[in-house]
Amino acid sequence: EKALTQSLAAWALNTHDFAEAERLFLHLARHEDAAAGAYHEVGLVAQLRREMAVAEQWYRKSLAISERQGDDDSAAKTYHQLGTLADEQRDFEAAENWYQKSIAIEESHGDAYGAAQSYHQMGSLADKQRDFAASELWYRKSLAIEEKLGNLHGAAITYVALGTLALEQRDFAAADGLYRRALAIEENLGNEDAAAVIHYQLGRAAEDLRDFATAEQWYRKSLAFEERHGNENGAAQTYHQLGGIAQQRQDLAAADQWYRKSLAIKEKQDDEHGAAQTHLGLSCLAAQQQQLVEASRLCLCALGVFLKNDPHLAKIAVDMFIAIHEAASPDEKRELEALWTQAGLGPFPPPENT
């Protein structure tokens, strides 16, 4: 009965039937020897639903049992997942601490598969902090293990990450090659969800090359899967990118619709950083339509979030606000400066721009 429940719960999770997965894993948790693993999986269900506080509670419940039982391997898995949870909330210091706790166990126990996953996450963490050199080292360390183990899916995920790293450094040819290598693997394995992620990344690469027609084709291919499978988080990202494409084509009404669709999901999921990115897109859109006060409000809304944990985007938002200010009339300039001060940002313009 226990094995059957576990199989049914795993199936429900893989098919995104989260309510049934949660019910079955909680039923499984009645068995003392399965409780830690079951609570871990309930935490994963909550995380996939973007219920971050709930997910952390379940992970910590799982971890308490694992640590009490001296089950290091189970604890390492939960340390890793707590790291991803902190990572998604952009608490990078906490994320690194959790990942390092996981790595310490994985390396001491010879768990190559687990270590490869944690190395990959450390690479992602460094990338988000724009430490590209460290990011590549972690990714390459992960990839070496994945290729040695013959873990094709894991290798493909790291090819995508390395492709994104190349894209961020404007090496478009390298990015395209890595994405296509990953796509060939995932299509051969029949992994539609992974292929959808790669379609999205190929869209980003085409967009950066200003090939908007090709970018839109890739984005729509990704979006078809995301919408069909109810992947709201992925859909929200793609809506945002389609908004950017429409904006580049000067189809401002369509851009606004795409951005609003993206924002509605991000706000529902309490994705503060993602919502701020879309506020920045809407700010640019408002500025294009000479709605300078509205553009500045949206820009400041984004800046308030980026100042917490994303200095790169914070600088972009400050530069955008200054550009909006320069385009404003004298009366609008005074209103914009008042909004800046009311946001608690000090004197305008900021010292580095004087």
PDB file of N, CA and C in Angstrom, residues 76-127:
ATOM      1  N   ALA A  76      20.391  16.372   3.094  1.00  0.00           N
ATOM      2  CA  ALA A  76      21.064  17.093   2.003  1.00  0.00           C
ATOM      3  C   ALA A  76      20.073  17.517   0.933  1.00  0.00           C
ATOM      4  N   LYS A  77      19.129  16.641   0.606  1.00  0.00           N
ATOM      5  CA  LYS A  77      18.114  16.975  -0.402  1.00  0.00           C
ATOM      6  C   LYS A  77      17.265  18.162   0.052  1.00  0.00           C
ATOM      7  N   THR A  78      16.956  18.192   1.344  1.00  0.00           N
ATOM      8  CA  THR A  78      16.129  19.283   1.853  1.00  0.00           C
ATOM      9  C   THR A  78      16.930  20.574   1.989  1.00  0.00           C
ATOM     10  N   TYR A  79      18.211  20.466   2.374  1.00  0.00           N
ATOM     11  CA  TYR A  79      19.065  21.653   2.370  1.00  0.00           C
ATOM     12  C   TYR A  79      19.077  22.274   0.963  1.00  0.00           C
ATOM     13  N   HIS A  80      19.237  21.399  -0.030  1.00  0.00           N
ATOM     14  CA  HIS A  80      19.272  21.863  -1.422  1.00  0.00           C
ATOM     15  C   HIS A  80      17.975  22.589  -1.777  1.00  0.00           C
ATOM     16  N   GLN A  81      16.849  21.996  -1.384  1.00  0.00           N
ATOM     17  CA  GLN A  81      15.558  22.595  -1.755  1.00  0.00           C
ATOM     18  C   GLN A  81      15.311  23.904  -1.018  1.00  0.00           C
ATOM     19  N   LEU A  82      15.748  23.973   0.230  1.00  0.00           N
ATOM     20  CA  LEU A  82      15.667  25.239   0.964  1.00  0.00           C
ATOM     21  C   LEU A  82      16.538  26.300   0.287  1.00  0.00           C
ATOM     22  N   GLY A  83      17.644  25.845  -0.312  1.00  0.00           N
ATOM     23  CA  GLY A  83      18.483  26.763  -1.080  1.00  0.00           C
ATOM     24  C   GLY A  83      17.747  27.312  -2.289  1.00  0.00           C
ATOM     25  N   THR A  84      17.036  26.442  -3.015  1.00  0.00           N
ATOM     26  CA  THR A  84      16.293  26.919  -4.190  1.00  0.00           C
ATOM     27  C   THR A  84      15.183  27.880  -3.768  1.00  0.00           C
ATOM     28  N   LEU A  85      14.594  27.622  -2.611  1.00  0.00           N
ATOM     29  CA  LEU A  85      13.517  28.480  -2.108  1.00  0.00           C
ATOM     30  C   LEU A  85      14.053  29.886  -1.813  1.00  0.00           C
ATOM     31  N   ALA A  86      15.191  29.957  -1.109  1.00  0.00           N
ATOM     32  CA  ALA A  86      15.815  31.251  -0.818  1.00  0.00           C
ATOM     33  C   ALA A  86      16.277  31.923  -2.108  1.00  0.00           C
ATOM     34  N   ASP A  87      16.812  31.123  -3.021  1.00  0.00           N
ATOM     35  CA  ASP A  87      17.288  31.603  -4.321  1.00  0.00           C
ATOM     36  C   ASP A  87      16.149  32.286  -5.084  1.00  0.00           C
ATOM     37  N   GLU A  88      14.996  31.629  -5.155  1.00  0.00           N
ATOM     38  CA  GLU A  88      13.852  32.182  -5.878  1.00  0.00           C
ATOM     39  C   GLU A  88      13.363  33.477  -5.257  1.00  0.00           C
ATOM     40  N   GLN A  89      13.611  33.643  -3.958  1.00  0.00           N
ATOM     41  CA  GLN A  89      13.206  34.873  -3.270  1.00  0.00           C
ATOM     42  C   GLN A  89      14.347  35.892  -3.207  1.00  0.00           C
ATOM     43  N   ARG A  90      15.434  35.571  -3.931  1.00  0.00           N
ATOM     44  CA  ARG A  90      16.596  36.449  -4.073  1.00  0.00           C
ATOM     45  C   ARG A  90      17.279  36.749  -2.738  1.00  0.00           C
ATOM     46  N   ASP A  91      17.202  35.799  -1.816  1.00  0.00           N
ATOM     47  CA  ASP A  91      17.979  35.880  -0.582  1.00  0.00           C
ATOM     48  C   ASP A  91      19.235  35.052  -0.841  1.00  0.00           C
ATOM     49  N   PHE A  92      20.185  35.664  -1.531  1.00  0.00           N
ATOM     50  CA  PHE A  92      21.314  34.917  -2.060  1.00  0.00           C
ATOM     51  C   PHE A  92      22.253  34.388  -0.983  1.00  0.00           C
ATOM     52  N   GLU A  93      22.412  35.133   0.093  1.00  0.00           N
ATOM     53  CA  GLU A  93      23.285  34.674   1.184  1.00  0.00           C
ATOM     54  C   GLU A  93      22.731  33.405   1.819  1.00  0.00           C
ATOM     55  N   ALA A  94      21.416  33.412   2.093  1.00  0.00           N
ATOM     56  CA  ALA A  94      20.790  32.216   2.675  1.00  0.00           C
ATOM     57  C   ALA A  94      20.866  31.051   1.695  1.00  0.00           C
ATOM     58  N   ALA A  95      20.621  31.330   0.422  1.00  0.00           N
ATOM     59  CA  ALA A  95      20.654  30.264  -0.594  1.00  0.00           C
ATOM     60  C   ALA A  95      22.030  29.604  -0.631  1.00  0.00           C
ATOM     61  N   GLU A  96      23.088  30.421  -0.635  1.00  0.00           N
ATOM     62  CA  GLU A  96      24.439  29.851  -0.681  1.00  0.00           C
ATOM     63  C   GLU A  96      24.724  29.003   0.555  1.00  0.00           C
ATOM     64  N   ASN A  97      24.287  29.464   1.712  1.00  0.00           N
ATOM     65  CA  ASN A  97      24.505  28.683   2.940  1.00  0.00           C
ATOM     66  C   ASN A  97      23.829  27.318   2.857  1.00  0.00           C
ATOM     67  N   TRP A  98      22.585  27.290   2.370  1.00  0.00           N
ATOM     68  CA  TRP A  98      21.875  26.012   2.237  1.00  0.00           C
ATOM     69  C   TRP A  98      22.565  25.109   1.213  1.00  0.00           C
ATOM     70  N   TYR A  99      22.943  25.665   0.072  1.00  0.00           N
ATOM     71  CA  TYR A  99      23.604  24.853  -0.958  1.00  0.00           C
ATOM     72  C   TYR A  99      24.918  24.271  -0.445  1.00  0.00           C
ATOM     73  N   GLN A 100      25.682  25.086   0.277  1.00  0.00           N
ATOM     74  CA  GLN A 100      26.973  24.605   0.783  1.00  0.00           C
ATOM     75  C   GLN A 100      26.780  23.490   1.807  1.00  0.00           C
ATOM     76  N   LYS A 101      25.726  23.574   2.623  1.00  0.00           N
ATOM     77  CA  LYS A 101      25.426  22.479   3.568  1.00  0.00           C
ATOM     78  C   LYS A 101      25.105  21.197   2.805  1.00  0.00           C
ATOM     79  N   SER A 102      24.363  21.342   1.726  1.00  0.00           N
ATOM     80  CA  SER A 102      24.030  20.191   0.896  1.00  0.00           C
ATOM     81  C   SER A 102      25.281  19.610   0.240  1.00  0.00           C
ATOM     82  N   ILE A 103      26.124  20.482  -0.317  1.00  0.00           N
ATOM     83  CA  ILE A 103      27.343  20.039  -0.997  1.00  0.00           C
ATOM     84  C   ILE A 103      28.274  19.301  -0.037  1.00  0.00           C
ATOM     85  N   ALA A 104      28.390  19.788   1.184  1.00  0.00           N
ATOM     86  CA  ALA A 104      29.287  19.145   2.163  1.00  0.00           C
ATOM     87  C   ALA A 104      28.912  17.681   2.364  1.00  0.00           C
ATOM     88  N   ILE A 105      27.616  17.392   2.461  1.00  0.00           N
ATOM     89  CA  ILE A 105      27.158  16.005   2.632  1.00  0.00           C
ATOM     90  C   ILE A 105      27.343  15.226   1.345  1.00  0.00           C
ATOM     91  N   GLU A 106      26.952  15.811   0.219  1.00  0.00           N
ATOM     92  CA  GLU A 106      27.028  15.106  -1.065  1.00  0.00           C
ATOM     93  C   GLU A 106      28.462  14.716  -1.395  1.00  0.00           C
ATOM     94  N   GLU A 107      29.403  15.620  -1.149  1.00  0.00           N
ATOM     95  CA  GLU A 107      30.810  15.305  -1.441  1.00  0.00           C
ATOM     96  C   GLU A 107      31.344  14.245  -0.473  1.00  0.00           C
ATOM     97  N   SER A 108      30.999  14.361   0.800  1.00  0.00           N
ATOM     98  CA  SER A 108      31.512  13.389   1.776  1.00  0.00           C
ATOM     99  C   SER A 108      30.906  12.005   1.578  1.00  0.00           C
ATOM    100  N   HIS A 109      29.691  11.936   1.031  1.00  0.00           N
ATOM    101  CA  HIS A 109      29.018  10.652   0.795  1.00  0.00           C
ATOM    102  C   HIS A 109      29.219  10.128  -0.627  1.00  0.00           C
ATOM    103  N   GLY A 110      29.975  10.870  -1.438  1.00  0.00           N
ATOM    104  CA  GLY A 110      30.198  10.430  -2.812  1.00  0.00           C
ATOM    105  C   GLY A 110      28.950  10.469  -3.665  1.00  0.00           C
ATOM    106  N   ASP A 111      28.039  11.365  -3.344  1.00  0.00           N
ATOM    107  CA  ASP A 111      26.788  11.492  -4.100  1.00  0.00           C
ATOM    108  C   ASP A 111      27.029  12.426  -5.286  1.00  0.00           C
ATOM    109  N   ALA A 112      27.549  11.851  -6.366  1.00  0.00           N
ATOM    110  CA  ALA A 112      27.918  12.658  -7.527  1.00  0.00           C
ATOM    111  C   ALA A 112      26.696  13.326  -8.164  1.00  0.00           C
ATOM    112  N   TYR A 113      25.601  12.575  -8.242  1.00  0.00           N
ATOM    113  CA  TYR A 113      24.388  13.117  -8.865  1.00  0.00           C
ATOM    114  C   TYR A 113      23.892  14.343  -8.088  1.00  0.00           C
ATOM    115  N   GLY A 114      23.816  14.208  -6.760  1.00  0.00           N
ATOM    116  CA  GLY A 114      23.359  15.324  -5.930  1.00  0.00           C
ATOM    117  C   GLY A 114      24.312  16.505  -5.989  1.00  0.00           C
ATOM    118  N   ALA A 115      25.621  16.210  -5.977  1.00  0.00           N
ATOM    119  CA  ALA A 115      26.615  17.286  -6.045  1.00  0.00           C
ATOM    120  C   ALA A 115      26.488  18.054  -7.356  1.00  0.00           C
ATOM    121  N   ALA A 116      26.255  17.342  -8.453  1.00  0.00           N
ATOM    122  CA  ALA A 116      26.110  18.013  -9.755  1.00  0.00           C
ATOM    123  C   ALA A 116      24.948  18.995  -9.734  1.00  0.00           C
ATOM    124  N   GLN A 117      23.841  18.598  -9.104  1.00  0.00           N
ATOM    125  CA  GLN A 117      22.690  19.491  -9.011  1.00  0.00           C
ATOM    126  C   GLN A 117      23.021  20.729  -8.179  1.00  0.00           C
ATOM    127  N   SER A 118      23.733  20.515  -7.075  1.00  0.00           N
ATOM    128  CA  SER A 118      24.073  21.654  -6.209  1.00  0.00           C
ATOM    129  C   SER A 118      25.094  22.572  -6.865  1.00  0.00           C
ATOM    130  N   TYR A 119      26.070  21.989  -7.588  1.00  0.00           N
ATOM    131  CA  TYR A 119      27.026  22.823  -8.317  1.00  0.00           C
ATOM    132  C   TYR A 119      26.287  23.689  -9.339  1.00  0.00           C
ATOM    133  N   HIS A 120      25.307  23.081  -9.996  1.00  0.00           N
ATOM    134  CA  HIS A 120      24.513  23.827 -10.986  1.00  0.00           C
ATOM    135  C   HIS A 120      23.815  25.016 -10.316  1.00  0.00           C
ATOM    136  N   GLN A 121      23.215  24.778  -9.158  1.00  0.00           N
ATOM    137  CA  GLN A 121      22.507  25.857  -8.470  1.00  0.00           C
ATOM    138  C   GLN A 121      23.460  26.956  -8.013  1.00  0.00           C
ATOM    139  N   MET A 122      24.667  26.572  -7.614  1.00  0.00           N
ATOM    140  CA  MET A 122      25.662  27.578  -7.252  1.00  0.00           C
ATOM    141  C   MET A 122      26.041  28.417  -8.472  1.00  0.00           C
ATOM    142  N   GLY A 123      26.080  27.770  -9.638  1.00  0.00           N
ATOM    143  CA  GLY A 123      26.336  28.506 -10.878  1.00  0.00           C
ATOM    144  C   GLY A 123      25.237  29.505 -11.169  1.00  0.00           C
ATOM    145  N   SER A 124      23.984  29.080 -10.963  1.00  0.00           N
ATOM    146  CA  SER A 124      22.836  29.968 -11.171  1.00  0.00           C
ATOM    147  C   SER A 124      22.876  31.142 -10.203  1.00  0.00           C
ATOM    148  N   LEU A 125      23.258  30.854  -8.965  1.00  0.00           N
ATOM    149  CA  LEU A 125      23.340  31.891  -7.932  1.00  0.00           C
ATOM    150  C   LEU A 125      24.386  32.945  -8.305  1.00  0.00           C
ATOM    151  N   ALA A 126      25.550  32.486  -8.766  1.00  0.00           N
ATOM    152  CA  ALA A 126      26.602  33.418  -9.180  1.00  0.00           C
ATOM    153  C   ALA A 126      26.156  34.237 -10.389  1.00  0.00           C
ATOM    154  N   ASP A 127      25.449  33.593 -11.309  1.00  0.00           N
ATOM    155  CA  ASP A 127      24.952  34.284 -12.501  1.00  0.00           C
ATOM    156  C   ASP A 127      24.003  35.417 -12.116  1.00  0.00           C
TER     157      ASP A 127
END
